[in-house]
Coordinates of C-alpha atoms and ligand atoms in Angstrom, one line a residue:
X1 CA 3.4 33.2 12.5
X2 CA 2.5 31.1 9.4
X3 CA 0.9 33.3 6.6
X4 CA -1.0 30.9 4.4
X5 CA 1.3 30.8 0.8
X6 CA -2.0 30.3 -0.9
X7 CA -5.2 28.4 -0.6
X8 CA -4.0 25.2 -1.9
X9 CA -4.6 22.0 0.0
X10 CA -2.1 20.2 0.6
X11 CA -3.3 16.8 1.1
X12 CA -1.1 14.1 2.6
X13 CA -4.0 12.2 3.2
X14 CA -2.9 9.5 0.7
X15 CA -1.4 8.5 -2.3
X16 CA -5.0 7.5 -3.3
X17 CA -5.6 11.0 -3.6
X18 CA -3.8 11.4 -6.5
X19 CA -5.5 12.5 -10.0
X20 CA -5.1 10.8 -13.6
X21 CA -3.0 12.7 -15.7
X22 CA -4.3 14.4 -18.8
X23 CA -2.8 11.7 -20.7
X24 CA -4.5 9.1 -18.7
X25 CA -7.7 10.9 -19.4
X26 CA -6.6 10.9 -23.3
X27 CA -6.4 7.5 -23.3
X28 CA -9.7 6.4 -21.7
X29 CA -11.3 8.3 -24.2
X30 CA -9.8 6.4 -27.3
X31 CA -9.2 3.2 -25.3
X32 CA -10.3 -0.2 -27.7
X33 CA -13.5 -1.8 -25.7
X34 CA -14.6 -4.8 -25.4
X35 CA -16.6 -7.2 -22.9
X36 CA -14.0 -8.3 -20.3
X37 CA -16.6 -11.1 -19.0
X38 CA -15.7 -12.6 -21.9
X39 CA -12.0 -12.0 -21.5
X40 CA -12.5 -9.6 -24.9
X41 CA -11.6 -6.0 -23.9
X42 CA -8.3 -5.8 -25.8
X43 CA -6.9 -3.2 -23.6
X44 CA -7.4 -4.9 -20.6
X45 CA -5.7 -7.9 -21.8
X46 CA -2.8 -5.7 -22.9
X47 CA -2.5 -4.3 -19.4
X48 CA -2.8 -8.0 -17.6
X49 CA 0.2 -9.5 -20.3
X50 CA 2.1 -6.5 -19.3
X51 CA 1.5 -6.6 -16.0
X52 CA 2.5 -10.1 -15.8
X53 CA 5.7 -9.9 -17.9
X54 CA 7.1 -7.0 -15.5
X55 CA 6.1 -9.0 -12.2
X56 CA 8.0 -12.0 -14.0
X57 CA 4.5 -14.0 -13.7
X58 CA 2.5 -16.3 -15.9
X59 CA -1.0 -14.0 -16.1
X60 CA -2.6 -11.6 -14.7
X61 CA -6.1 -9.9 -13.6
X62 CA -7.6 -6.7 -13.4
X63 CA -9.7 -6.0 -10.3
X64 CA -11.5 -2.9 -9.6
X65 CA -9.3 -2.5 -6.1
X66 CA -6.7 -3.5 -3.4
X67 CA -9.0 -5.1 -0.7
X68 CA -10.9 -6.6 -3.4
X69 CA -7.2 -8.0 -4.8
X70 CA -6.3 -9.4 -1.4
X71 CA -9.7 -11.0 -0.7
X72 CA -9.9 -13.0 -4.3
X73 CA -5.9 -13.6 -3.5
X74 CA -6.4 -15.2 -0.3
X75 CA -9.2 -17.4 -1.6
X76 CA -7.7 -18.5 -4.7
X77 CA -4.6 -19.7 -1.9
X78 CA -6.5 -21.5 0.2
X79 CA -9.9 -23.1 1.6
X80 CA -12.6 -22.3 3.6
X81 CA -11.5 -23.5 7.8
X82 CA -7.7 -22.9 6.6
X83 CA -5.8 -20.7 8.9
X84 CA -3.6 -18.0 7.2
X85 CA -0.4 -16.0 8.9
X86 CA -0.2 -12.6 8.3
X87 CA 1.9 -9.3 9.7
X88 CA 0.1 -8.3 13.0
X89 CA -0.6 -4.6 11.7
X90 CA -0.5 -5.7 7.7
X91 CA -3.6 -4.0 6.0
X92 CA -5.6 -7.1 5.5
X93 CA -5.9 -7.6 9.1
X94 CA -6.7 -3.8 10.5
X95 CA -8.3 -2.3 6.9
X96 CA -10.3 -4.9 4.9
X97 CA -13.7 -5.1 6.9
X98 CA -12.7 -8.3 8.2
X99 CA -13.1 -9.8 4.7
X100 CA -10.7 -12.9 5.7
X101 CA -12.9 -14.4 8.2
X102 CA -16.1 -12.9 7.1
X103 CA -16.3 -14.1 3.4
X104 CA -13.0 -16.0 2.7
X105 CA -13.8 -17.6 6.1
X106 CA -10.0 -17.7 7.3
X107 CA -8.5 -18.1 10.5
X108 CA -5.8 -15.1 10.6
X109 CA -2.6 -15.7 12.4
X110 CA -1.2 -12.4 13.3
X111 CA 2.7 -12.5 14.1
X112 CA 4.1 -9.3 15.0
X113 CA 7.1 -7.7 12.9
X114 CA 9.7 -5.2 13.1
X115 CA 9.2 -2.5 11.2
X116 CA 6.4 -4.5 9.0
X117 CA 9.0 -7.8 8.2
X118 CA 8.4 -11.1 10.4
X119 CA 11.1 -13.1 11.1
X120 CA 11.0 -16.7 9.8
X121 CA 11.7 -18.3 12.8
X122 CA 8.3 -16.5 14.0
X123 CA 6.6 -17.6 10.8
X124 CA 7.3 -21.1 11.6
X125 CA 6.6 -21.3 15.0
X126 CA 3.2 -20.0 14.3
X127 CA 1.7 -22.2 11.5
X128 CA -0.9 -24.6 12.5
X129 CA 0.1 -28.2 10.9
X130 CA -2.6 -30.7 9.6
X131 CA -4.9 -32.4 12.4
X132 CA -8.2 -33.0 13.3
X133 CA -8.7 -30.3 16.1
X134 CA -6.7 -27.7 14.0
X135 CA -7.2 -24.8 11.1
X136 CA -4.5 -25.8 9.1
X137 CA -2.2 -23.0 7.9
X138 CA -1.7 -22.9 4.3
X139 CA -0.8 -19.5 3.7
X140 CA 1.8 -16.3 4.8
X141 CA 1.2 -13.5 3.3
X142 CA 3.3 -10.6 3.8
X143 CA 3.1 -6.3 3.1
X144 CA 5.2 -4.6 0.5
X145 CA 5.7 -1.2 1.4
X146 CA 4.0 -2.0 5.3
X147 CA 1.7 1.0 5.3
X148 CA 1.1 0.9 9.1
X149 CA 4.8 0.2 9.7
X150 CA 5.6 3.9 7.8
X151 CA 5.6 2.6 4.3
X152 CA 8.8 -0.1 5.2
X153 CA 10.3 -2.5 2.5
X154 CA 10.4 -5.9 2.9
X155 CA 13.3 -6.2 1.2
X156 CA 14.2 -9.4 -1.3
X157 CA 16.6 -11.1 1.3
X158 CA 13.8 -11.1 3.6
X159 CA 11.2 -12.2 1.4
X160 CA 13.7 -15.1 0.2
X161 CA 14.5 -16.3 3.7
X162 CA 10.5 -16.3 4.4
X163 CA 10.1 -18.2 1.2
X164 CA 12.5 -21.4 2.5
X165 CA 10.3 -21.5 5.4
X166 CA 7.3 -21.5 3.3
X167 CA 8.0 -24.0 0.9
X168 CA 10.0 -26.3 3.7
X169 CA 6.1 -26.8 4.9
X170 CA 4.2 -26.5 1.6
X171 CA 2.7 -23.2 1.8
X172 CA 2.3 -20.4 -0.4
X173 CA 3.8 -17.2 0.1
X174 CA 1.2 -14.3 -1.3
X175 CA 2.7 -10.9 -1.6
X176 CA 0.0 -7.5 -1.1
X177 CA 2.4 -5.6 -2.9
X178 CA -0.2 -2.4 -3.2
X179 CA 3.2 -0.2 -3.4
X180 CA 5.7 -2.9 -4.5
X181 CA 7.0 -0.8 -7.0
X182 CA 7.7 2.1 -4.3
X183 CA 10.0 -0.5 -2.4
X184 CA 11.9 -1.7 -6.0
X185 CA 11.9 2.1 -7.0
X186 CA 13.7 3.0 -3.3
X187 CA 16.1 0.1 -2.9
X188 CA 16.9 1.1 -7.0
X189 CA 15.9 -2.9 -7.7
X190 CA 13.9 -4.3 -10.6
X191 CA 10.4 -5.3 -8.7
X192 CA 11.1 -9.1 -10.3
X193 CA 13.5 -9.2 -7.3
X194 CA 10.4 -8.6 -4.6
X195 CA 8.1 -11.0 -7.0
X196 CA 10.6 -13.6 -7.7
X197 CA 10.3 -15.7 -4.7
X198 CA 6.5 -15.6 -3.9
X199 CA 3.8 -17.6 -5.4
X200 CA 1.7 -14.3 -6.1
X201 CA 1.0 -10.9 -5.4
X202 CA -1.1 -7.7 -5.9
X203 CA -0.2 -4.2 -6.9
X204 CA -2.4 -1.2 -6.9
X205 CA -2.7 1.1 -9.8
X206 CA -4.7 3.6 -7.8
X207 CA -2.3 5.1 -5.6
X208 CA 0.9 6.6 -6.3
X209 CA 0.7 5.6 -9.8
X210 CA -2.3 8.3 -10.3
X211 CA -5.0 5.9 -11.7
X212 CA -8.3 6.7 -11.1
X213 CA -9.5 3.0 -10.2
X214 CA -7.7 -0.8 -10.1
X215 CA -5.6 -3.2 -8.8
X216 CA -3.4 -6.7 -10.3
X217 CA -3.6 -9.7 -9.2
X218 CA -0.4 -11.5 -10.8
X219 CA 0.5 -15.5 -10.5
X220 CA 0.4 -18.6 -12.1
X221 CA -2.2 -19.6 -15.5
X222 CA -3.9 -21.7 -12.9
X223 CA -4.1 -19.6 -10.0
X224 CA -5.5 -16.5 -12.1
X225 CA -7.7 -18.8 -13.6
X226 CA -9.0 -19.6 -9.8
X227 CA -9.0 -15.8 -9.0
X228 CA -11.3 -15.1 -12.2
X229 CA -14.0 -17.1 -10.9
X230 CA -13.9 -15.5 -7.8
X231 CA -13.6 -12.2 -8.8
X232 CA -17.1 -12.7 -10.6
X233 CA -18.6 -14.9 -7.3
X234 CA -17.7 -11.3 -5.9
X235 CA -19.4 -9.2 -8.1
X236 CA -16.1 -7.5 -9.4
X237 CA -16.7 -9.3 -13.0
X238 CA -16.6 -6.1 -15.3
X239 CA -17.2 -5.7 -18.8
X240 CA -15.8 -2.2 -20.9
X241 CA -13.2 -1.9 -17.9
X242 CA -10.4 -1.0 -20.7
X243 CA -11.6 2.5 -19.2
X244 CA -9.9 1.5 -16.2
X245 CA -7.1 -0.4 -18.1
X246 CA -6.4 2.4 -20.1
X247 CA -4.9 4.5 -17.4
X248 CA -3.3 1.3 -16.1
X249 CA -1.0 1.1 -19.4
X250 CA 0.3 4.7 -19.0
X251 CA 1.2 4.1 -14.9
X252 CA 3.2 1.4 -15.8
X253 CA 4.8 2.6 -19.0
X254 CA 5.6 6.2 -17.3
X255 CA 4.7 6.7 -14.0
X256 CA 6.7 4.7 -12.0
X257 CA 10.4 6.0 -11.7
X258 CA 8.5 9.4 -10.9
X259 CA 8.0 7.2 -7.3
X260 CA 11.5 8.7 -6.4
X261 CA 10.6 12.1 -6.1
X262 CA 7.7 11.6 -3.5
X263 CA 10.8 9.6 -1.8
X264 CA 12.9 12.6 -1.7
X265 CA 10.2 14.6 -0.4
X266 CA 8.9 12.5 2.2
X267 CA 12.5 12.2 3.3
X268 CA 12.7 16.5 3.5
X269 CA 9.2 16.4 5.8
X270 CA 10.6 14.1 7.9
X271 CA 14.0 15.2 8.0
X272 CA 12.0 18.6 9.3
X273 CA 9.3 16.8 11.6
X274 CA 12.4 15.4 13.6
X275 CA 13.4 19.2 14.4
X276 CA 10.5 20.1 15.6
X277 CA 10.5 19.4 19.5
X278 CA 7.4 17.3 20.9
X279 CA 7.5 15.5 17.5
X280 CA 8.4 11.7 17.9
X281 CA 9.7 9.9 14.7
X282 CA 11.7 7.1 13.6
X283 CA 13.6 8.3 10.6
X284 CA 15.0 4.6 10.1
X285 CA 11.2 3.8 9.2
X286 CA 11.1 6.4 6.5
X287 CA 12.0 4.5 3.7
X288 CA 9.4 5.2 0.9
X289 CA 6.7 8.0 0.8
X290 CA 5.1 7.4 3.8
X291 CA 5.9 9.6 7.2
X292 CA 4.4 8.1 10.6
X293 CA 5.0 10.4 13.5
X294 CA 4.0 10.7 17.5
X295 CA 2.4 14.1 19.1
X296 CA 2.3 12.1 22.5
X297 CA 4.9 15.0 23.6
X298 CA 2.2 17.5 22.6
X299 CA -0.9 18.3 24.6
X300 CA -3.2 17.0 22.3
X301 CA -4.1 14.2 20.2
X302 CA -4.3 13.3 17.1
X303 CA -7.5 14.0 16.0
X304 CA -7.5 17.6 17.6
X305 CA -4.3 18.0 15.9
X306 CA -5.2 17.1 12.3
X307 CA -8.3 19.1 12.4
X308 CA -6.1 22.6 13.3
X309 CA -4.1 21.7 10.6
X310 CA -6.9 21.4 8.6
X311 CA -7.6 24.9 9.0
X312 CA -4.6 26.1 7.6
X313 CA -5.3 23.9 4.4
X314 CA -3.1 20.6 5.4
X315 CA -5.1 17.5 5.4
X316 CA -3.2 14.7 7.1
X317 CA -4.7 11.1 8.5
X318 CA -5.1 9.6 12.4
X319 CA -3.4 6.8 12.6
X320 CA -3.8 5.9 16.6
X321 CA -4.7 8.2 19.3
X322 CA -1.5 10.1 19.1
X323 CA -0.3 9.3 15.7
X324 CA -0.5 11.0 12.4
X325 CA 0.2 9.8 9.0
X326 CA 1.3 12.0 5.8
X327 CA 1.9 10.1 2.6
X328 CA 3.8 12.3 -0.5
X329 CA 2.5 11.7 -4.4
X330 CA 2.1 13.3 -7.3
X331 CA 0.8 17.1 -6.7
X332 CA 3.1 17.3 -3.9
X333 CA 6.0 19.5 -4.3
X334 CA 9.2 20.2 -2.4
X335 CA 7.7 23.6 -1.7
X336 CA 4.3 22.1 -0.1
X337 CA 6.5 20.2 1.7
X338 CA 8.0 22.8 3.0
X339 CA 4.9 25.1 3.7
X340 CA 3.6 21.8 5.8
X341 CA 6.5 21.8 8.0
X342 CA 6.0 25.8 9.2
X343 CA 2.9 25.2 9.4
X344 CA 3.4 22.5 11.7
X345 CA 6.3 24.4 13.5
X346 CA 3.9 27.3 14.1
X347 CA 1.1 25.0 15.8
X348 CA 3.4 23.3 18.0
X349 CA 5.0 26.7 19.3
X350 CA 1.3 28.0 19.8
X351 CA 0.5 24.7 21.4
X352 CA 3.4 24.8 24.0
X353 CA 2.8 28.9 24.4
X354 CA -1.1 28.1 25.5
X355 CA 0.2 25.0 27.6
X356 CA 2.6 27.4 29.5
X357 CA -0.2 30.2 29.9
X358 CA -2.6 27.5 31.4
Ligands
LIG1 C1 -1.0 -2.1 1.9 C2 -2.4 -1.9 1.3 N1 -3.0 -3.0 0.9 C3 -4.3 -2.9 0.4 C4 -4.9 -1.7 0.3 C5 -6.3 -1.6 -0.2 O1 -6.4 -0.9 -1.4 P1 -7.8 -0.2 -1.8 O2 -8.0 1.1 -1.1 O3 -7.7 0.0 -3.3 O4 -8.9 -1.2 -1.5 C6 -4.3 -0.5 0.8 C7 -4.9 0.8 0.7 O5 -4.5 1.8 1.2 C8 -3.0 -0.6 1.3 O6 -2.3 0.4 1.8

């Protein structure tokens, strides 16, 4: 039976769970301030040119998070009564409050993917051309790493063959890239190959790059100047946010090739959650840091099933009925890893013991 190694938690919750590093918290501390209302926070306008040079991109803009990135992204693409195709599980559709219609006041398009990626041919057969009964589409925007597909790459070939598409009826092509540098890191690719062929994208500081706050919206002079505006019609105009910056500088100087390890180790936890009989996985979808599995062998769901391992200090998320989701990051060793996957073994062989009993 499992013994518990120590009374650490070993949360697989997220990647969002993640804590700055000392470092980070150095350089908040002596970070140059300044009002970024008035575009004068030098440290935030270091981050933005960086961010822009590395995404191969004109500018840049700091934004306090990923949904707010996607919402000012999708209404710097496009107007009001415009219809917008998007993955049928991507995180703007299922996570974001609705945001698209609600306030962007978008018609979403959902076109179902494998594994995260649409084909093109689907693409084009969905978009909604120019007349006067119609919401015409003018965007696609696609989900790099696909959190609900299992943290999938879309990888540059796809993204390329989507783009012809795209531009062949005068679209743009926005990328939420909140782990793009998870997919470049995993595929061992510069992330310009992902950015190169859409019009614009976000990346999230926040998750597996152990910032405390922030996301990037990255594109043309014009279109960041668009995405300003809106980010202060939202309310996400801030002013000393080199605080946030700060931490921002040191994720992307430093923390990125680190990306591989929570690779390796979501790779050895699911490598061990396909052993484990009543466990249902696709290992093919294991591509980055994130591990979707199925307990629908089990006799119990998912919620019941997180909250046992709860008790033995795992923290994991419901993702459906019968589904569970357990990202790695930073904190996460080889050795949690490990102690998750007796811990797990143990509860499934108690599970099955009380099912044969009953
Ligand atoms: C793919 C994707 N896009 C956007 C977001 C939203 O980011 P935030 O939680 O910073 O709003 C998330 C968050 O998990 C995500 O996984």
């Amino acid at each position: 039976m499992y013994s518990s190694r120590s009374s650490k938690i070993i949360d697989l919750r997220s990647d969002t769970v993640t804590l700055p590093t000392e470092e980070m918290l150095e350089a908040i501390k002596s970070a140059e301030l300044g009002d970024d209302v008035f575009e004068e926070d030098p440290t935030v306008n270091r981050l933005q040119e960086m961010a822009a040079k590395k995404m191969w991109k004109e500018a840049a803009l700091l934004v306090p998070s990923g949904t707010m990135a996607n919402l000012v992204s999708v209404m710097s693409n496009t107007r009001r009564g415009d219809s917008a195709i998007l993955e049928a599980e991507s995180h703007i559709y299922w996570h974001e409050v609705g945001g698209i219609s609600s306030i962007a006041g978008i018609l979403p398009l959902p076109v179902k993917g494998d594994m995260g990626v649409m084909k093109p041919e689907d693409v084009e057969v969905a978009i909604i051309l120019s007349d006067i009964h119609s919401a015409e589409t003018t965007l696609v925007c696609i989900e790099n790493t696909h959190n609900r597909a299992g943290g999938t790459i879309v990888t540059p070939k796809n993204i390329q063959a989507l783009s012809k598409v795209v531009r062949d009826y005068g679209l743009s092509l926005y990328m939420d890239g909140a782990r793009i540098f998870n997919a470049a890191v995993a595929l061992k690719t510069d992330v310009r190959d992902f950015t190169r062929h859409v019009d614009n994208l976000m990346f999230c500081l926040s998750k597996g790059l152990s910032c405390p706050i922030g996301s990037i919206i990255v594109g043309t002079e014009e279109f960041i100047e668009k995405a300003r505006k809106i980010r202060k019609m939202l309310g996400g105009g801030m002013r000393q946010a080199g605080v946030i910056a700060a931490p921002g500088i040191i994720a992307l100087e430093k923390m990125i090739s680190r990306l591989e390890e929570d690779h390796k180790n979501a790779r050895v936890l699911a490598e061990g959650l396909a052993m484990i009989d009543g466990i249902k996985i696709n290992l093919r979808s294991v591509q980055t840091n994130i591990v979707l599995f199925d307990i629908s062998g089990l006799s119990i769901d998912a919620e019941k099933f997180i909250e046992i391992l709860r008790k033995h200090n795992v923290l994991a998320l419901e993702f459906g009925r019968t589904k569970i989701r357990m990202v790695t990051h930073r904190g996460i060793e080889r050795e949690d890893v490990e102690a998750v996957l007796t811990v797990i073994e143990d509860v499934v062989k108690r599970l099955k013991t009380e099912v044969r009993k009953s």
